[in-house]
Coordinates of C-alpha atoms and ligand atoms in Angstrom, one line a residue:
Chain A
X852 CA -0.3 0.2 -0.1
X853 CA 1.2 3.5 -0.6
X854 CA 1.1 5.8 1.9
X855 CA -1.9 7.9 0.9
X856 CA -3.8 4.5 0.7
X857 CA -3.0 4.0 4.4
X858 CA -3.8 7.8 4.8
X859 CA -7.0 6.7 3.4
X860 CA -7.7 3.8 5.5
X861 CA -7.1 5.4 8.7
X862 CA -9.8 8.6 7.5
X863 CA -12.0 5.4 6.8
X864 CA -11.7 4.1 9.9
X865 CA -12.2 7.2 12.0
X866 CA -15.6 7.7 9.7
X867 CA -16.9 5.0 11.7
X868 CA -17.0 6.3 14.9
X869 CA -20.2 8.7 16.2
X870 CA -18.2 10.7 18.6
X871 CA -15.0 12.1 19.7
X872 CA -15.6 10.1 22.9
X873 CA -15.3 6.9 20.5
X874 CA -12.6 8.2 18.7
X875 CA -10.4 9.0 21.5
X876 CA -11.2 5.6 22.8
X877 CA -9.7 4.2 19.9
X878 CA -6.8 6.4 19.8
X879 CA -5.8 5.5 23.3
X880 CA -6.2 2.0 22.6
X881 CA -3.7 2.4 19.7
X882 CA -1.6 4.1 22.3
X883 CA -1.8 1.1 24.7
X884 CA -0.7 -1.2 22.0
X885 CA 2.3 0.7 20.8
X886 CA 5.1 -1.6 20.4
X887 CA 7.5 -0.6 23.6
X888 CA 10.7 1.3 22.8
X889 CA 14.0 0.0 23.6
X890 CA 15.8 1.9 26.4
X891 CA 18.7 2.5 24.6
X892 CA 16.6 5.2 22.6
X893 CA 15.4 6.9 25.7
X894 CA 17.8 9.6 25.4
X895 CA 17.7 13.4 25.5
X896 CA 18.7 13.6 21.7
X897 CA 15.2 11.4 20.7
X898 CA 13.3 13.5 22.8
X899 CA 10.8 15.4 20.7
X900 CA 9.9 19.2 21.9
X901 CA 6.8 21.1 21.9
X902 CA 4.6 18.9 23.9
X903 CA 3.2 18.9 27.7
X904 CA 3.9 15.8 27.7
X905 CA 7.9 13.5 26.9
X906 CA 8.2 12.4 23.6
X907 CA 11.0 9.8 22.5
X908 CA 11.2 9.3 18.7
X909 CA 14.0 7.2 17.1
X910 CA 14.6 6.3 13.6
X911 CA 17.0 3.6 12.3
X912 CA 17.7 3.5 8.8
X913 CA 18.1 -0.6 7.7
X914 CA 19.7 -2.2 4.5
X915 CA 16.8 -2.1 2.7
X916 CA 16.9 1.4 2.2
X917 CA 13.8 2.3 4.3
X918 CA 13.3 4.2 7.6
X919 CA 12.3 2.7 10.5
X920 CA 10.5 4.3 13.6
X921 CA 9.7 3.8 17.1
X922 CA 8.6 6.1 19.7
X923 CA 7.1 6.4 22.9
X924 CA 5.7 8.7 25.4
X925 CA 4.4 8.9 29.0
X926 CA 0.9 10.6 27.8
X927 CA -1.3 7.9 26.0
X928 CA -3.2 9.9 23.7
X929 CA -0.2 11.5 22.3
X930 CA 1.1 7.9 22.2
X931 CA -1.9 7.0 20.2
X932 CA -1.3 9.8 17.6
X933 CA 2.4 8.5 17.4
X934 CA 1.2 4.9 16.7
X935 CA -1.0 6.4 13.6
X936 CA 2.0 8.3 12.4
X937 CA 4.4 5.4 12.4
X938 CA 1.6 3.3 10.7
X939 CA 1.8 5.5 7.8
X940 CA 5.6 6.5 7.8
X941 CA 7.7 3.8 9.1
X942 CA 9.1 1.3 6.5
X943 CA 9.2 4.0 3.9
X944 CA 11.9 5.4 2.0
X945 CA 13.5 8.4 2.6
X946 CA 11.7 10.2 -0.2
X947 CA 8.4 8.7 0.3
X948 CA 8.2 10.4 4.0
X949 CA 9.6 13.6 2.5
X950 CA 6.5 13.9 0.3
X951 CA 4.0 12.2 2.5
X952 CA 0.9 14.4 2.3
X953 CA -0.3 13.7 5.9
X954 CA -3.8 15.0 5.5
X955 CA -5.2 12.2 7.5
X956 CA -4.2 14.6 10.4
X957 CA -6.5 17.2 9.6
X958 CA -9.2 14.7 7.7
X959 CA -9.9 12.9 10.9
X960 CA -10.6 16.6 12.7
X961 CA -7.3 16.2 14.9
X962 CA -5.9 19.6 14.5
X963 CA -9.3 21.4 15.0
X964 CA -10.2 19.1 17.7
X965 CA -7.1 19.3 19.9
X966 CA -5.9 22.7 21.0
X967 CA -3.3 24.5 19.4
X968 CA -0.5 23.7 21.8
X969 CA -1.2 20.0 21.7
X970 CA -1.6 19.9 17.7
X971 CA 2.0 21.9 17.7
X972 CA 3.3 18.7 19.8
X973 CA 1.6 16.6 16.9
X974 CA 3.0 18.5 14.1
X975 CA 6.7 18.9 15.9
X976 CA 6.4 14.7 15.9
X977 CA 5.8 15.2 11.9
X978 CA 8.6 17.3 11.5
X979 CA 10.9 15.7 13.3
X980 CA 9.9 12.3 11.7
X981 CA 10.6 14.2 7.8
X982 CA 13.9 15.7 9.5
X983 CA 15.1 12.3 10.0
X984 CA 14.1 11.4 6.3
X985 CA 16.1 14.3 4.7
X986 CA 19.5 13.5 7.7
X987 CA 19.2 9.7 6.0
X988 CA 18.8 11.3 2.8
X989 CA 21.5 13.5 2.7
X990 CA 23.8 10.7 4.3
X991 CA 23.0 8.7 1.7
X992 CA 24.4 10.9 -1.2
X993 CA 27.4 11.5 0.9
X994 CA 28.3 7.9 0.7
X995 CA 27.6 7.2 -3.0
Chain B
X602 CA -32.3 22.0 47.4
X603 CA -29.1 23.4 45.7
X604 CA -30.4 26.8 44.9
X605 CA -32.2 27.0 48.0
X606 CA -28.7 26.4 49.8
X607 CA -27.1 28.5 48.1
X608 CA -29.1 31.4 49.0
X609 CA -29.3 30.5 52.3
X610 CA -25.2 31.2 52.2
X611 CA -25.7 34.7 50.8
X612 CA -24.5 34.1 46.9
X613 CA -27.2 33.5 44.4
X614 CA -24.9 31.8 42.1
X615 CA -27.6 31.7 39.5
X616 CA -27.9 35.5 39.4
X617 CA -24.0 35.5 39.6
X618 CA -24.0 33.5 36.2
X619 CA -26.7 35.3 34.3
X620 CA -24.2 38.5 34.3
X621 CA -21.3 36.5 32.9
X622 CA -22.4 35.7 28.7
X623 CA -19.6 33.3 28.0
X624 CA -20.9 30.8 30.6
X625 CA -24.1 30.3 28.0
X626 CA -21.9 29.0 25.4
X627 CA -21.1 25.3 24.8
X628 CA -18.0 23.3 23.9
X629 CA -17.8 19.9 22.0
X630 CA -21.7 20.1 22.4
X631 CA -21.7 20.5 26.0
X632 CA -22.1 23.4 28.3
X633 CA -19.1 24.6 29.3
X634 CA -17.6 24.4 32.9
X635 CA -15.1 26.7 33.2
X636 CA -12.5 25.7 35.7
X637 CA -9.4 27.6 34.9
X638 CA -10.0 30.5 36.7
X639 CA -6.9 30.8 38.2
X640 CA -5.4 31.2 34.2
X641 CA -7.8 34.0 34.2
X642 CA -11.2 34.5 35.1
X643 CA -14.4 35.3 33.0
X644 CA -15.9 38.6 32.7
X645 CA -19.1 39.9 33.3
X646 CA -21.4 41.8 31.3
X647 CA -20.7 45.2 33.2
X648 CA -17.1 45.2 32.1
X649 CA -17.8 44.3 28.6
X650 CA -20.2 47.2 28.4
X651 CA -17.4 49.6 30.2
X652 CA -15.0 48.6 27.3
X653 CA -17.5 48.9 24.7
X654 CA -18.7 52.2 26.2
X655 CA -15.8 53.9 25.9
X656 CA -14.8 53.2 22.8
X657 CA -18.2 53.9 21.6
X658 CA -18.5 57.1 23.5
X659 CA -15.3 58.7 24.8
X660 CA -12.4 57.6 23.2
X661 CA -9.7 59.9 23.7
X662 CA -6.0 60.6 24.9
X663 CA -5.8 61.0 28.3
X664 CA -3.9 64.0 30.3
X665 CA -3.0 66.4 27.5
X666 CA -5.9 67.0 25.5
X667 CA -8.8 70.1 26.9
X668 CA -11.8 68.9 24.7
X669 CA -14.4 67.1 26.2
X670 CA -13.5 63.7 25.2
X671 CA -10.0 63.8 26.7
X672 CA -11.6 65.0 30.0
X673 CA -14.0 62.2 30.0
X674 CA -11.7 59.8 29.3
X675 CA -9.2 60.9 31.9
X676 CA -11.3 61.5 34.6
X677 CA -12.7 57.5 34.2
X678 CA -8.8 56.4 33.9
X679 CA -8.4 58.4 37.0
X680 CA -11.2 57.1 38.9
X681 CA -9.8 53.5 38.5
X682 CA -7.0 54.6 40.3
X683 CA -9.0 55.7 43.1
X684 CA -11.1 52.5 42.7
X685 CA -7.8 50.5 43.3
X686 CA -6.6 52.3 46.0
X687 CA -9.3 51.8 48.1
X688 CA -9.6 48.2 46.9
X689 CA -6.3 47.4 48.3
X690 CA -6.2 49.8 51.0
X691 CA -3.3 52.7 49.6
X692 CA -2.7 55.3 51.9
X693 CA -2.9 57.8 48.6
X694 CA -3.4 57.6 45.1
X695 CA 0.3 58.4 43.3
X696 CA 1.0 54.9 44.9
X697 CA -0.9 53.2 42.4
X698 CA 0.6 52.5 38.8
X699 CA -0.9 50.9 36.0
X700 CA 1.2 48.0 34.2
X701 CA 0.6 45.5 31.8
X702 CA 0.0 43.0 34.3
X703 CA 1.4 41.4 37.5
X704 CA 4.4 40.4 35.1
X705 CA 5.5 43.7 34.4
X706 CA 5.0 45.1 37.9
X707 CA 7.3 42.7 39.1
X708 CA 9.9 43.6 36.0
X709 CA 9.6 47.3 37.2
X710 CA 10.4 46.7 40.7
X711 CA 13.4 44.7 39.5
X712 CA 14.7 46.6 37.1
X713 CA 14.1 50.4 38.6
X714 CA 14.5 49.5 42.8
X715 CA 17.0 46.7 42.0
X716 CA 19.5 48.2 39.2
X717 CA 19.5 51.0 42.0
X718 CA 19.8 49.1 45.3
X719 CA 21.3 45.8 44.4
X720 CA 25.0 45.5 44.5
X721 CA 27.5 42.7 44.4
X722 CA 27.0 40.2 47.0
X723 CA 23.6 41.2 48.5
X724 CA 20.9 38.6 48.6
X725 CA 17.5 38.5 47.3
X726 CA 14.9 36.0 48.7
X727 CA 11.9 34.4 46.7
X728 CA 10.2 31.3 47.8
X729 CA 10.2 27.7 46.4
X730 CA 6.6 28.1 45.1
X731 CA 7.0 31.3 42.6
X732 CA 5.6 31.7 39.4
X733 CA 8.1 32.0 36.7
X734 CA 7.1 35.9 36.7
X735 CA 9.0 36.2 40.1
X736 CA 11.8 34.1 39.4
X737 CA 12.9 35.2 35.9
X738 CA 13.1 39.4 36.5
X739 CA 15.6 38.6 39.8
X740 CA 17.8 36.1 37.8
X741 CA 18.4 38.9 35.5
X742 CA 19.2 41.5 37.9
X743 CA 20.8 39.4 40.1
X744 CA 23.1 38.1 37.5
X745 CA 23.8 41.6 36.2
X746 CA 24.6 42.9 39.6
X747 CA 26.5 39.9 41.1
X748 CA 23.9 39.5 43.5
X749 CA 22.6 36.3 45.4
X750 CA 19.0 34.8 44.7
X751 CA 17.9 32.6 47.7
X752 CA 15.1 30.5 47.9
X753 CA 12.5 29.7 50.9
X754 CA 12.0 26.1 50.8
X755 CA 8.6 24.3 50.7
X756 CA 7.2 21.4 52.7
X757 CA 5.4 18.1 51.8
X758 CA 1.9 20.0 52.3
X759 CA 2.8 22.7 50.2
X760 CA 3.6 25.6 52.6
X761 CA 6.6 27.5 53.2
X762 CA 9.1 26.7 55.7
X763 CA 9.4 29.6 58.1
X764 CA 12.3 28.5 60.2
X765 CA 14.7 28.3 56.9
X766 CA 13.2 31.5 55.7
X767 CA 14.2 33.2 59.1
X768 CA 17.7 31.4 58.3
X769 CA 18.2 32.9 55.1
X770 CA 17.5 36.1 56.0
X771 CA 20.6 38.2 56.9
X772 CA 22.0 41.9 56.6
X773 CA 23.0 40.8 53.0
X774 CA 19.3 40.6 52.3
X775 CA 17.9 43.4 50.5
X776 CA 14.8 42.6 48.9
X777 CA 12.2 39.9 49.6
X778 CA 9.7 38.9 46.5
X779 CA 7.3 36.3 47.5
X780 CA 3.5 34.8 46.3
X781 CA 1.0 35.6 48.2
X782 CA -1.1 32.8 47.3
X783 CA 0.3 30.0 44.8
X784 CA -1.1 29.9 41.2
X785 CA -0.4 26.2 41.3
X786 CA -1.2 24.8 45.2
X787 CA -3.8 27.5 46.3
X788 CA -1.3 27.9 49.2
X789 CA -2.2 30.8 51.2
X790 CA 1.3 32.4 52.3
X791 CA 1.6 34.1 55.8
X792 CA 3.0 37.6 54.4
X793 CA 2.6 39.6 57.3
X794 CA 4.8 37.4 59.2
X795 CA 7.4 37.3 56.2
X796 CA 7.3 40.9 55.8
X797 CA 7.7 41.6 59.6
X798 CA 10.9 39.4 60.0
X799 CA 12.5 40.9 56.5
X800 CA 11.7 44.7 57.7
X801 CA 13.5 43.8 60.9
X802 CA 16.4 43.0 59.0
X803 CA 15.9 46.1 56.9
X804 CA 14.9 44.4 53.8
X805 CA 12.1 45.5 51.4
X806 CA 9.4 43.3 50.4
X807 CA 7.6 42.7 47.1
X808 CA 4.1 40.6 47.2
X809 CA 3.2 38.8 44.1
X810 CA -0.8 39.5 44.2
X811 CA -2.2 38.4 41.0
X812 CA -3.8 35.1 42.9
X813 CA -4.6 36.8 46.1
X814 CA -6.2 40.0 44.8
X815 CA -9.4 38.2 43.7
X816 CA -9.5 35.5 46.8
X817 CA -8.6 37.7 50.0
X818 CA -9.0 41.0 51.4
X819 CA -6.2 43.1 50.5
X820 CA -4.8 45.9 52.5
X821 CA -1.7 47.1 51.6
X822 CA -1.1 48.9 54.9
X823 CA -1.9 46.6 57.3
X824 CA 0.1 44.1 55.6
X825 CA 3.2 46.8 55.4
X826 CA 4.5 45.2 51.9
X827 CA 6.5 47.6 49.8
X828 CA 5.2 46.8 46.6
X829 CA 2.4 44.8 45.4
X830 CA 1.4 43.6 42.1
X831 CA -1.9 42.6 40.6
X832 CA -3.6 41.7 37.2
X833 CA -6.9 42.7 36.7
X834 CA -7.5 39.6 34.1
X835 CA -7.7 37.5 37.2
X836 CA -10.2 39.4 39.0
X837 CA -13.3 39.0 36.4
X838 CA -11.4 42.3 34.7
X839 CA -9.8 42.8 31.1
X840 CA -6.6 41.2 30.1
X841 CA -3.6 43.3 29.5
X842 CA -3.6 45.6 32.3
X843 CA -2.9 45.7 36.2
X844 CA -1.4 47.7 38.8
X845 CA 1.8 48.0 41.1
X846 CA 1.5 49.6 44.5
X847 CA 4.5 50.9 45.9
X848 CA 4.9 52.9 49.2
X849 CA 5.3 56.5 48.1
X850 CA 8.9 57.1 49.5
X851 CA 10.4 54.2 47.7
X852 CA 8.7 55.0 44.5
X853 CA 10.0 58.6 44.6
X854 CA 13.3 57.4 45.4
X855 CA 13.3 55.0 42.5
X856 CA 14.7 55.8 39.2
X857 CA 12.6 55.7 36.0
X858 CA 11.7 52.4 34.4
X859 CA 10.8 53.6 30.5
X860 CA 10.9 57.2 28.9
X861 CA 8.7 58.3 26.8
X862 CA 5.7 60.7 27.3
X863 CA 3.3 61.1 30.2
X864 CA 6.5 60.3 32.2
X865 CA 8.0 63.7 31.8
X866 CA 8.1 67.2 33.0
X867 CA 10.4 68.7 30.7
X868 CA 12.5 67.7 27.7
X869 CA 15.3 69.4 26.3
X870 CA 18.2 67.8 24.6
X871 CA 20.7 68.6 27.3
X872 CA 18.2 67.4 30.5
X873 CA 14.9 65.8 31.0
X874 CA 13.0 66.8 34.3
X875 CA 10.4 63.5 35.2
X876 CA 7.0 63.8 36.2
X877 CA 5.4 63.5 39.6
X878 CA 4.0 60.0 41.0
X879 CA 2.3 58.1 39.3
X880 CA 2.8 59.2 35.9
X881 CA 7.1 59.3 36.5
X882 CA 6.2 55.3 35.6
X883 CA 3.6 55.4 33.1
X884 CA 5.3 56.1 30.0
X885 CA 3.5 56.4 26.5
X886 CA -0.1 56.1 26.0
X887 CA -1.5 53.8 28.3
X888 CA -4.0 51.1 27.8
X889 CA -6.9 53.7 28.7
X890 CA -9.7 51.3 27.5
X891 CA -8.8 48.6 29.8
X892 CA -7.8 50.7 32.7
X893 CA -11.6 52.3 32.7
X894 CA -13.1 48.5 32.5
X895 CA -11.1 47.5 35.3
X896 CA -12.8 49.6 37.5
X897 CA -16.0 48.1 36.2
X898 CA -14.9 44.6 37.7
X899 CA -13.5 45.9 41.2
X900 CA -17.2 47.6 41.7
X901 CA -18.8 44.5 40.4
X902 CA -16.7 42.5 43.3
X903 CA -17.5 45.0 45.7
X904 CA -20.8 45.2 45.0
X905 CA -21.1 41.3 44.5
X906 CA -19.6 41.6 47.9
X907 CA -16.4 40.7 49.6
X908 CA -17.7 38.3 52.1
X909 CA -20.5 36.4 50.4
X910 CA -17.8 35.4 47.8
X911 CA -14.9 34.5 49.9
X912 CA -17.7 32.3 51.9
X913 CA -19.0 30.8 48.5
X914 CA -15.6 30.1 47.5
X915 CA -14.5 28.3 50.5
X916 CA -17.6 26.1 50.4
X917 CA -16.7 25.5 46.7
X918 CA -13.3 24.6 47.8
X919 CA -14.2 22.1 50.9
X920 CA -17.1 20.3 48.3
X921 CA -14.3 19.7 45.5
X922 CA -11.9 18.6 48.0
X923 CA -14.1 16.1 49.8
X924 CA -15.2 14.5 46.2
X925 CA -12.0 14.6 44.8
X926 CA -10.4 12.4 47.3
X927 CA -13.2 10.1 46.6
X928 CA -11.6 9.3 43.5
X929 CA -9.2 6.3 43.8
X930 CA -5.7 6.9 43.2
X931 CA -6.1 10.6 43.2
X932 CA -4.0 12.7 45.4
X933 CA -4.4 16.2 46.0
X934 CA -0.6 18.4 45.8
X935 CA -0.7 21.3 48.2
X936 CA -2.6 20.6 51.4
X937 CA -1.8 23.7 53.2
X938 CA -3.8 24.5 56.2
X939 CA -5.0 28.0 54.2
X940 CA -5.7 27.7 50.8
X941 CA -7.8 29.6 48.2
X942 CA -10.3 27.9 45.8
X943 CA -7.8 25.7 43.8
X944 CA -6.9 22.2 44.0
X945 CA -4.0 20.7 42.0
X946 CA -3.8 17.3 41.7
X947 CA -2.3 14.1 39.9
X948 CA -4.0 10.7 39.4
X949 CA -1.8 7.2 39.6
X950 CA -0.9 5.8 36.1
X951 CA -2.5 8.8 34.3
X952 CA -0.8 11.5 32.6
X953 CA -2.0 15.1 33.5
X954 CA -2.3 16.0 29.5
X955 CA -4.6 13.2 28.7
X956 CA -7.1 14.0 31.6
X957 CA -7.0 17.6 30.4
X958 CA -7.8 16.4 26.7
X959 CA -10.8 14.0 27.6
X960 CA -12.3 16.4 30.2
X961 CA -11.8 19.3 27.4
X962 CA -14.1 17.0 25.3
X963 CA -16.8 17.1 28.0
X964 CA -16.9 20.7 27.7
X965 CA -14.7 21.2 30.8
X966 CA -11.9 23.3 31.0
X967 CA -9.2 22.6 33.4
X968 CA -5.2 23.5 33.4
X969 CA -2.6 20.9 33.3
X970 CA 0.8 21.1 33.0
X971 CA 3.4 23.1 35.3
X972 CA 1.5 26.2 35.6
X973 CA 4.6 28.6 35.2
X974 CA 6.1 26.9 38.3
X975 CA 8.6 24.3 37.3
X976 CA 10.6 24.5 40.2
X977 CA 7.8 23.7 42.1
X978 CA 7.1 20.7 40.5
X979 CA 10.3 19.5 40.4
X980 CA 10.2 20.0 44.5
X981 CA 7.4 17.7 44.1
X982 CA 9.2 15.5 41.8
X983 CA 6.4 15.5 39.3
X984 CA 6.0 16.7 35.4
X985 CA 2.7 18.9 36.4
X986 CA -0.5 18.4 37.8
X987 CA -4.1 18.8 36.9
X988 CA -5.5 22.4 38.5
X989 CA -9.3 22.8 38.6
X990 CA -9.6 26.6 40.0
X991 CA -13.1 27.9 40.9
X992 CA -14.6 31.6 40.6
X993 CA -17.9 32.9 42.1
X994 CA -20.0 31.4 39.1
X995 CA -19.0 27.8 39.3
X996 CA -21.2 25.5 40.8
X997 CA -21.5 22.3 42.8
X998 CA -23.2 20.6 39.9
X999 CA -19.9 21.7 37.6
X1000 CA -18.0 20.3 40.3
X1001 CA -20.1 17.0 40.3
X1002 CA -19.4 16.8 36.4
X1003 CA -15.8 17.2 36.9
X1004 CA -15.6 14.3 39.1
X1005 CA -17.7 12.6 36.2
X1006 CA -15.4 13.0 33.8
X1007 CA -12.4 12.2 36.0
X1008 CA -14.1 9.0 36.5
X1009 CA -14.8 8.0 32.7
X1010 CA -11.4 9.3 31.8
X1011 CA -9.5 7.2 34.4
X1012 CA -11.4 4.3 33.2
X1013 CA -10.6 5.0 29.5
X1014 CA -6.9 5.9 30.5
X1015 CA -5.6 2.9 33.0
Ligands
PLP805 C1 1.2 33.7 40.7 C2 1.5 34.4 39.8 N1 2.5 35.5 39.5 C3 2.3 35.9 38.2 C4 1.5 35.8 37.4 C5 1.6 36.4 35.9 O1 0.5 37.3 35.9 P1 0.5 38.3 34.3 O2 0.7 37.1 33.3 O3 -1.2 38.7 34.4 O4 1.5 39.0 34.4 C6 0.5 34.6 37.5 C7 -0.5 34.8 36.6 O5 -0.7 33.4 36.2 C8 0.4 33.9 38.6 O6 -1.0 33.2 38.9

C-alpha cells in the first residue's frame, strides 16, 4: 500500500465513529498497544520538543533503504497519535516520507479538535520524522 | 435543594452566572464548565459594557487634551486609580501605578529598585513556589549585579518553611519577593510574618498578588508590604492591564523605568525632568480602555460583596476537595492549612495531559502542566498536575461534572 492509501484507510476507520468519545477511546487503545521503545533510545537526543508530555522518537535506517521509527510517550493519547504516524511513515524510503501528504491528521479532525498547543506537539513529531528522512537522504547521497 | 442552600449562604450563584455571557456557550456540544479561573477569569457584562462604552462614547488620549472627550477619558482613567487605592487599602493614589499586569509590575521593581539598590554580594530572597514571573526578573537583575538569589523551601504540604526563611534572612538580604497565594497549589502564604521579619533586617518586601487579589481582602497598609503587584484579568477584569502598588517614599526614590511621553515634566536635549508620581512610571499612552473597564470589575466585586464571595469560594473548595478525594488513585498536591479555591492533583498511572484532553472533550476546562512553576513541580518530583480553580460563578453541579468526567477519563486511560 502507498502512504496515500494508508492515510485513506485511517480516515475511513475514523469515519465509523459517531463521537469523539469513541475516537479517543480508539486512539487510547492504539497508544496502549504501541510496541515498546528500547531503553537505548530513551535519551535526550530523541526527545521531541513542543509537547506538554515527553515524546521519544527514534529512527533507524536499514539495509533495505527504508526508515523504521519507534517511539514512546508518557501520555497515552499522544502515544496513540504517534502510533498512527508510525503506521503511515515507518518502513518507507526517505523520499516517500519527505513527500508524504499527511492530510489524514486534518481529515480525521485532529487539528481542530486538539487545541493549538497540543497540535503543535503533533506537528513537531511530524516535522521530526521528516527531518530524519532528510538527514538519511543527505547521508546517503554523501556515501554514493 | 441546591438553589435554596446557596441562597441561604448568601451568594446567589445562578444570578451571578446570568451576568457572565460566556457561561452560556457550549464546548464540544456540552455546556461549558470553566474551571481554569486561576489562569484567567471570565468577564461579567458590566466589564464588557465598560469597554464598549469607552470606545463608543469617549475614546480620547488622556491627560493632555483640553477637549471634552479627553476630559471624560481622563476622569474615567483616574477614577480607576482611586478605586484600586480603596480596593487594596493604599494610603494615597500616587502609590498606584498602571502596568500591563503582575509580570510587568515585578519587572518594573526589579529593573528600577533592583538596579539602584542591589550590589555585588547582596541577596534577594524568593520562595520555592513562585510563578516564573517572580523568578526570572530577579535572576536577570541578580546576574547583572552579581547578587545572589536565595529560595525559601516548601514542605510536603505545600507550605513555606518559615524557620528556613528566617535562617536565609541576613543583613545581606535587600529584598524579599514572595507570592501571596500560589497559583499551582492554592497555598495562602503568611506574608505578614514574612514582611515583619524582613523589615526587622532592613529588607524591603514585594508581594506577588496575582492570585490573592481576587480571593483575599487586601490591605497593603496593614500588610505593610513595600510593593504589591496584580493583574486585572484574574479578578473578572480585562486582560493587558494591572497595577503596581509601591510605598510613596520608595517610589519617589526609585529611578524611572521606561522613558517617553507622559512620564516627563520637561524635555530638552540637555536634560529631562521627570513627572511626579504616579506618572513617572507610566510612559506612553496607556491601555486606557482596559484601565477604565478594570474599575467596572472592581465595582462588580465590591457590589457582589467580598464576604459573600469568600464564603462561597470556601464552600466550593471544601466540596471539591471532599469529592475529589473519593476518586481512587487521585492525590491532591498542596494541602496547606489555608488555601484559596484551587485544587492541584495528580492521578495514579495517568498523565495530566490525557486527562485535560478528555475533560475538554466534555466541555470542561482545566489546566494541566507545570503552571509556570516548573521549580515547584521539581520539588514534588512531578512533571505537572491537573488544576481545577474555582470562581464565584462555579457551581457544585459543575464540580460533580468534573468528578464524573475524571472517573470516565480514568476508566478509559488506565
Ligand atoms: C502567582 C502568579 N504570579 C504572576 C502571574 C503573572 O501574571 P500576568 O501573566 O497577568 O502578568 C500569575 C499568572 O498566572 C500568577 O498566577
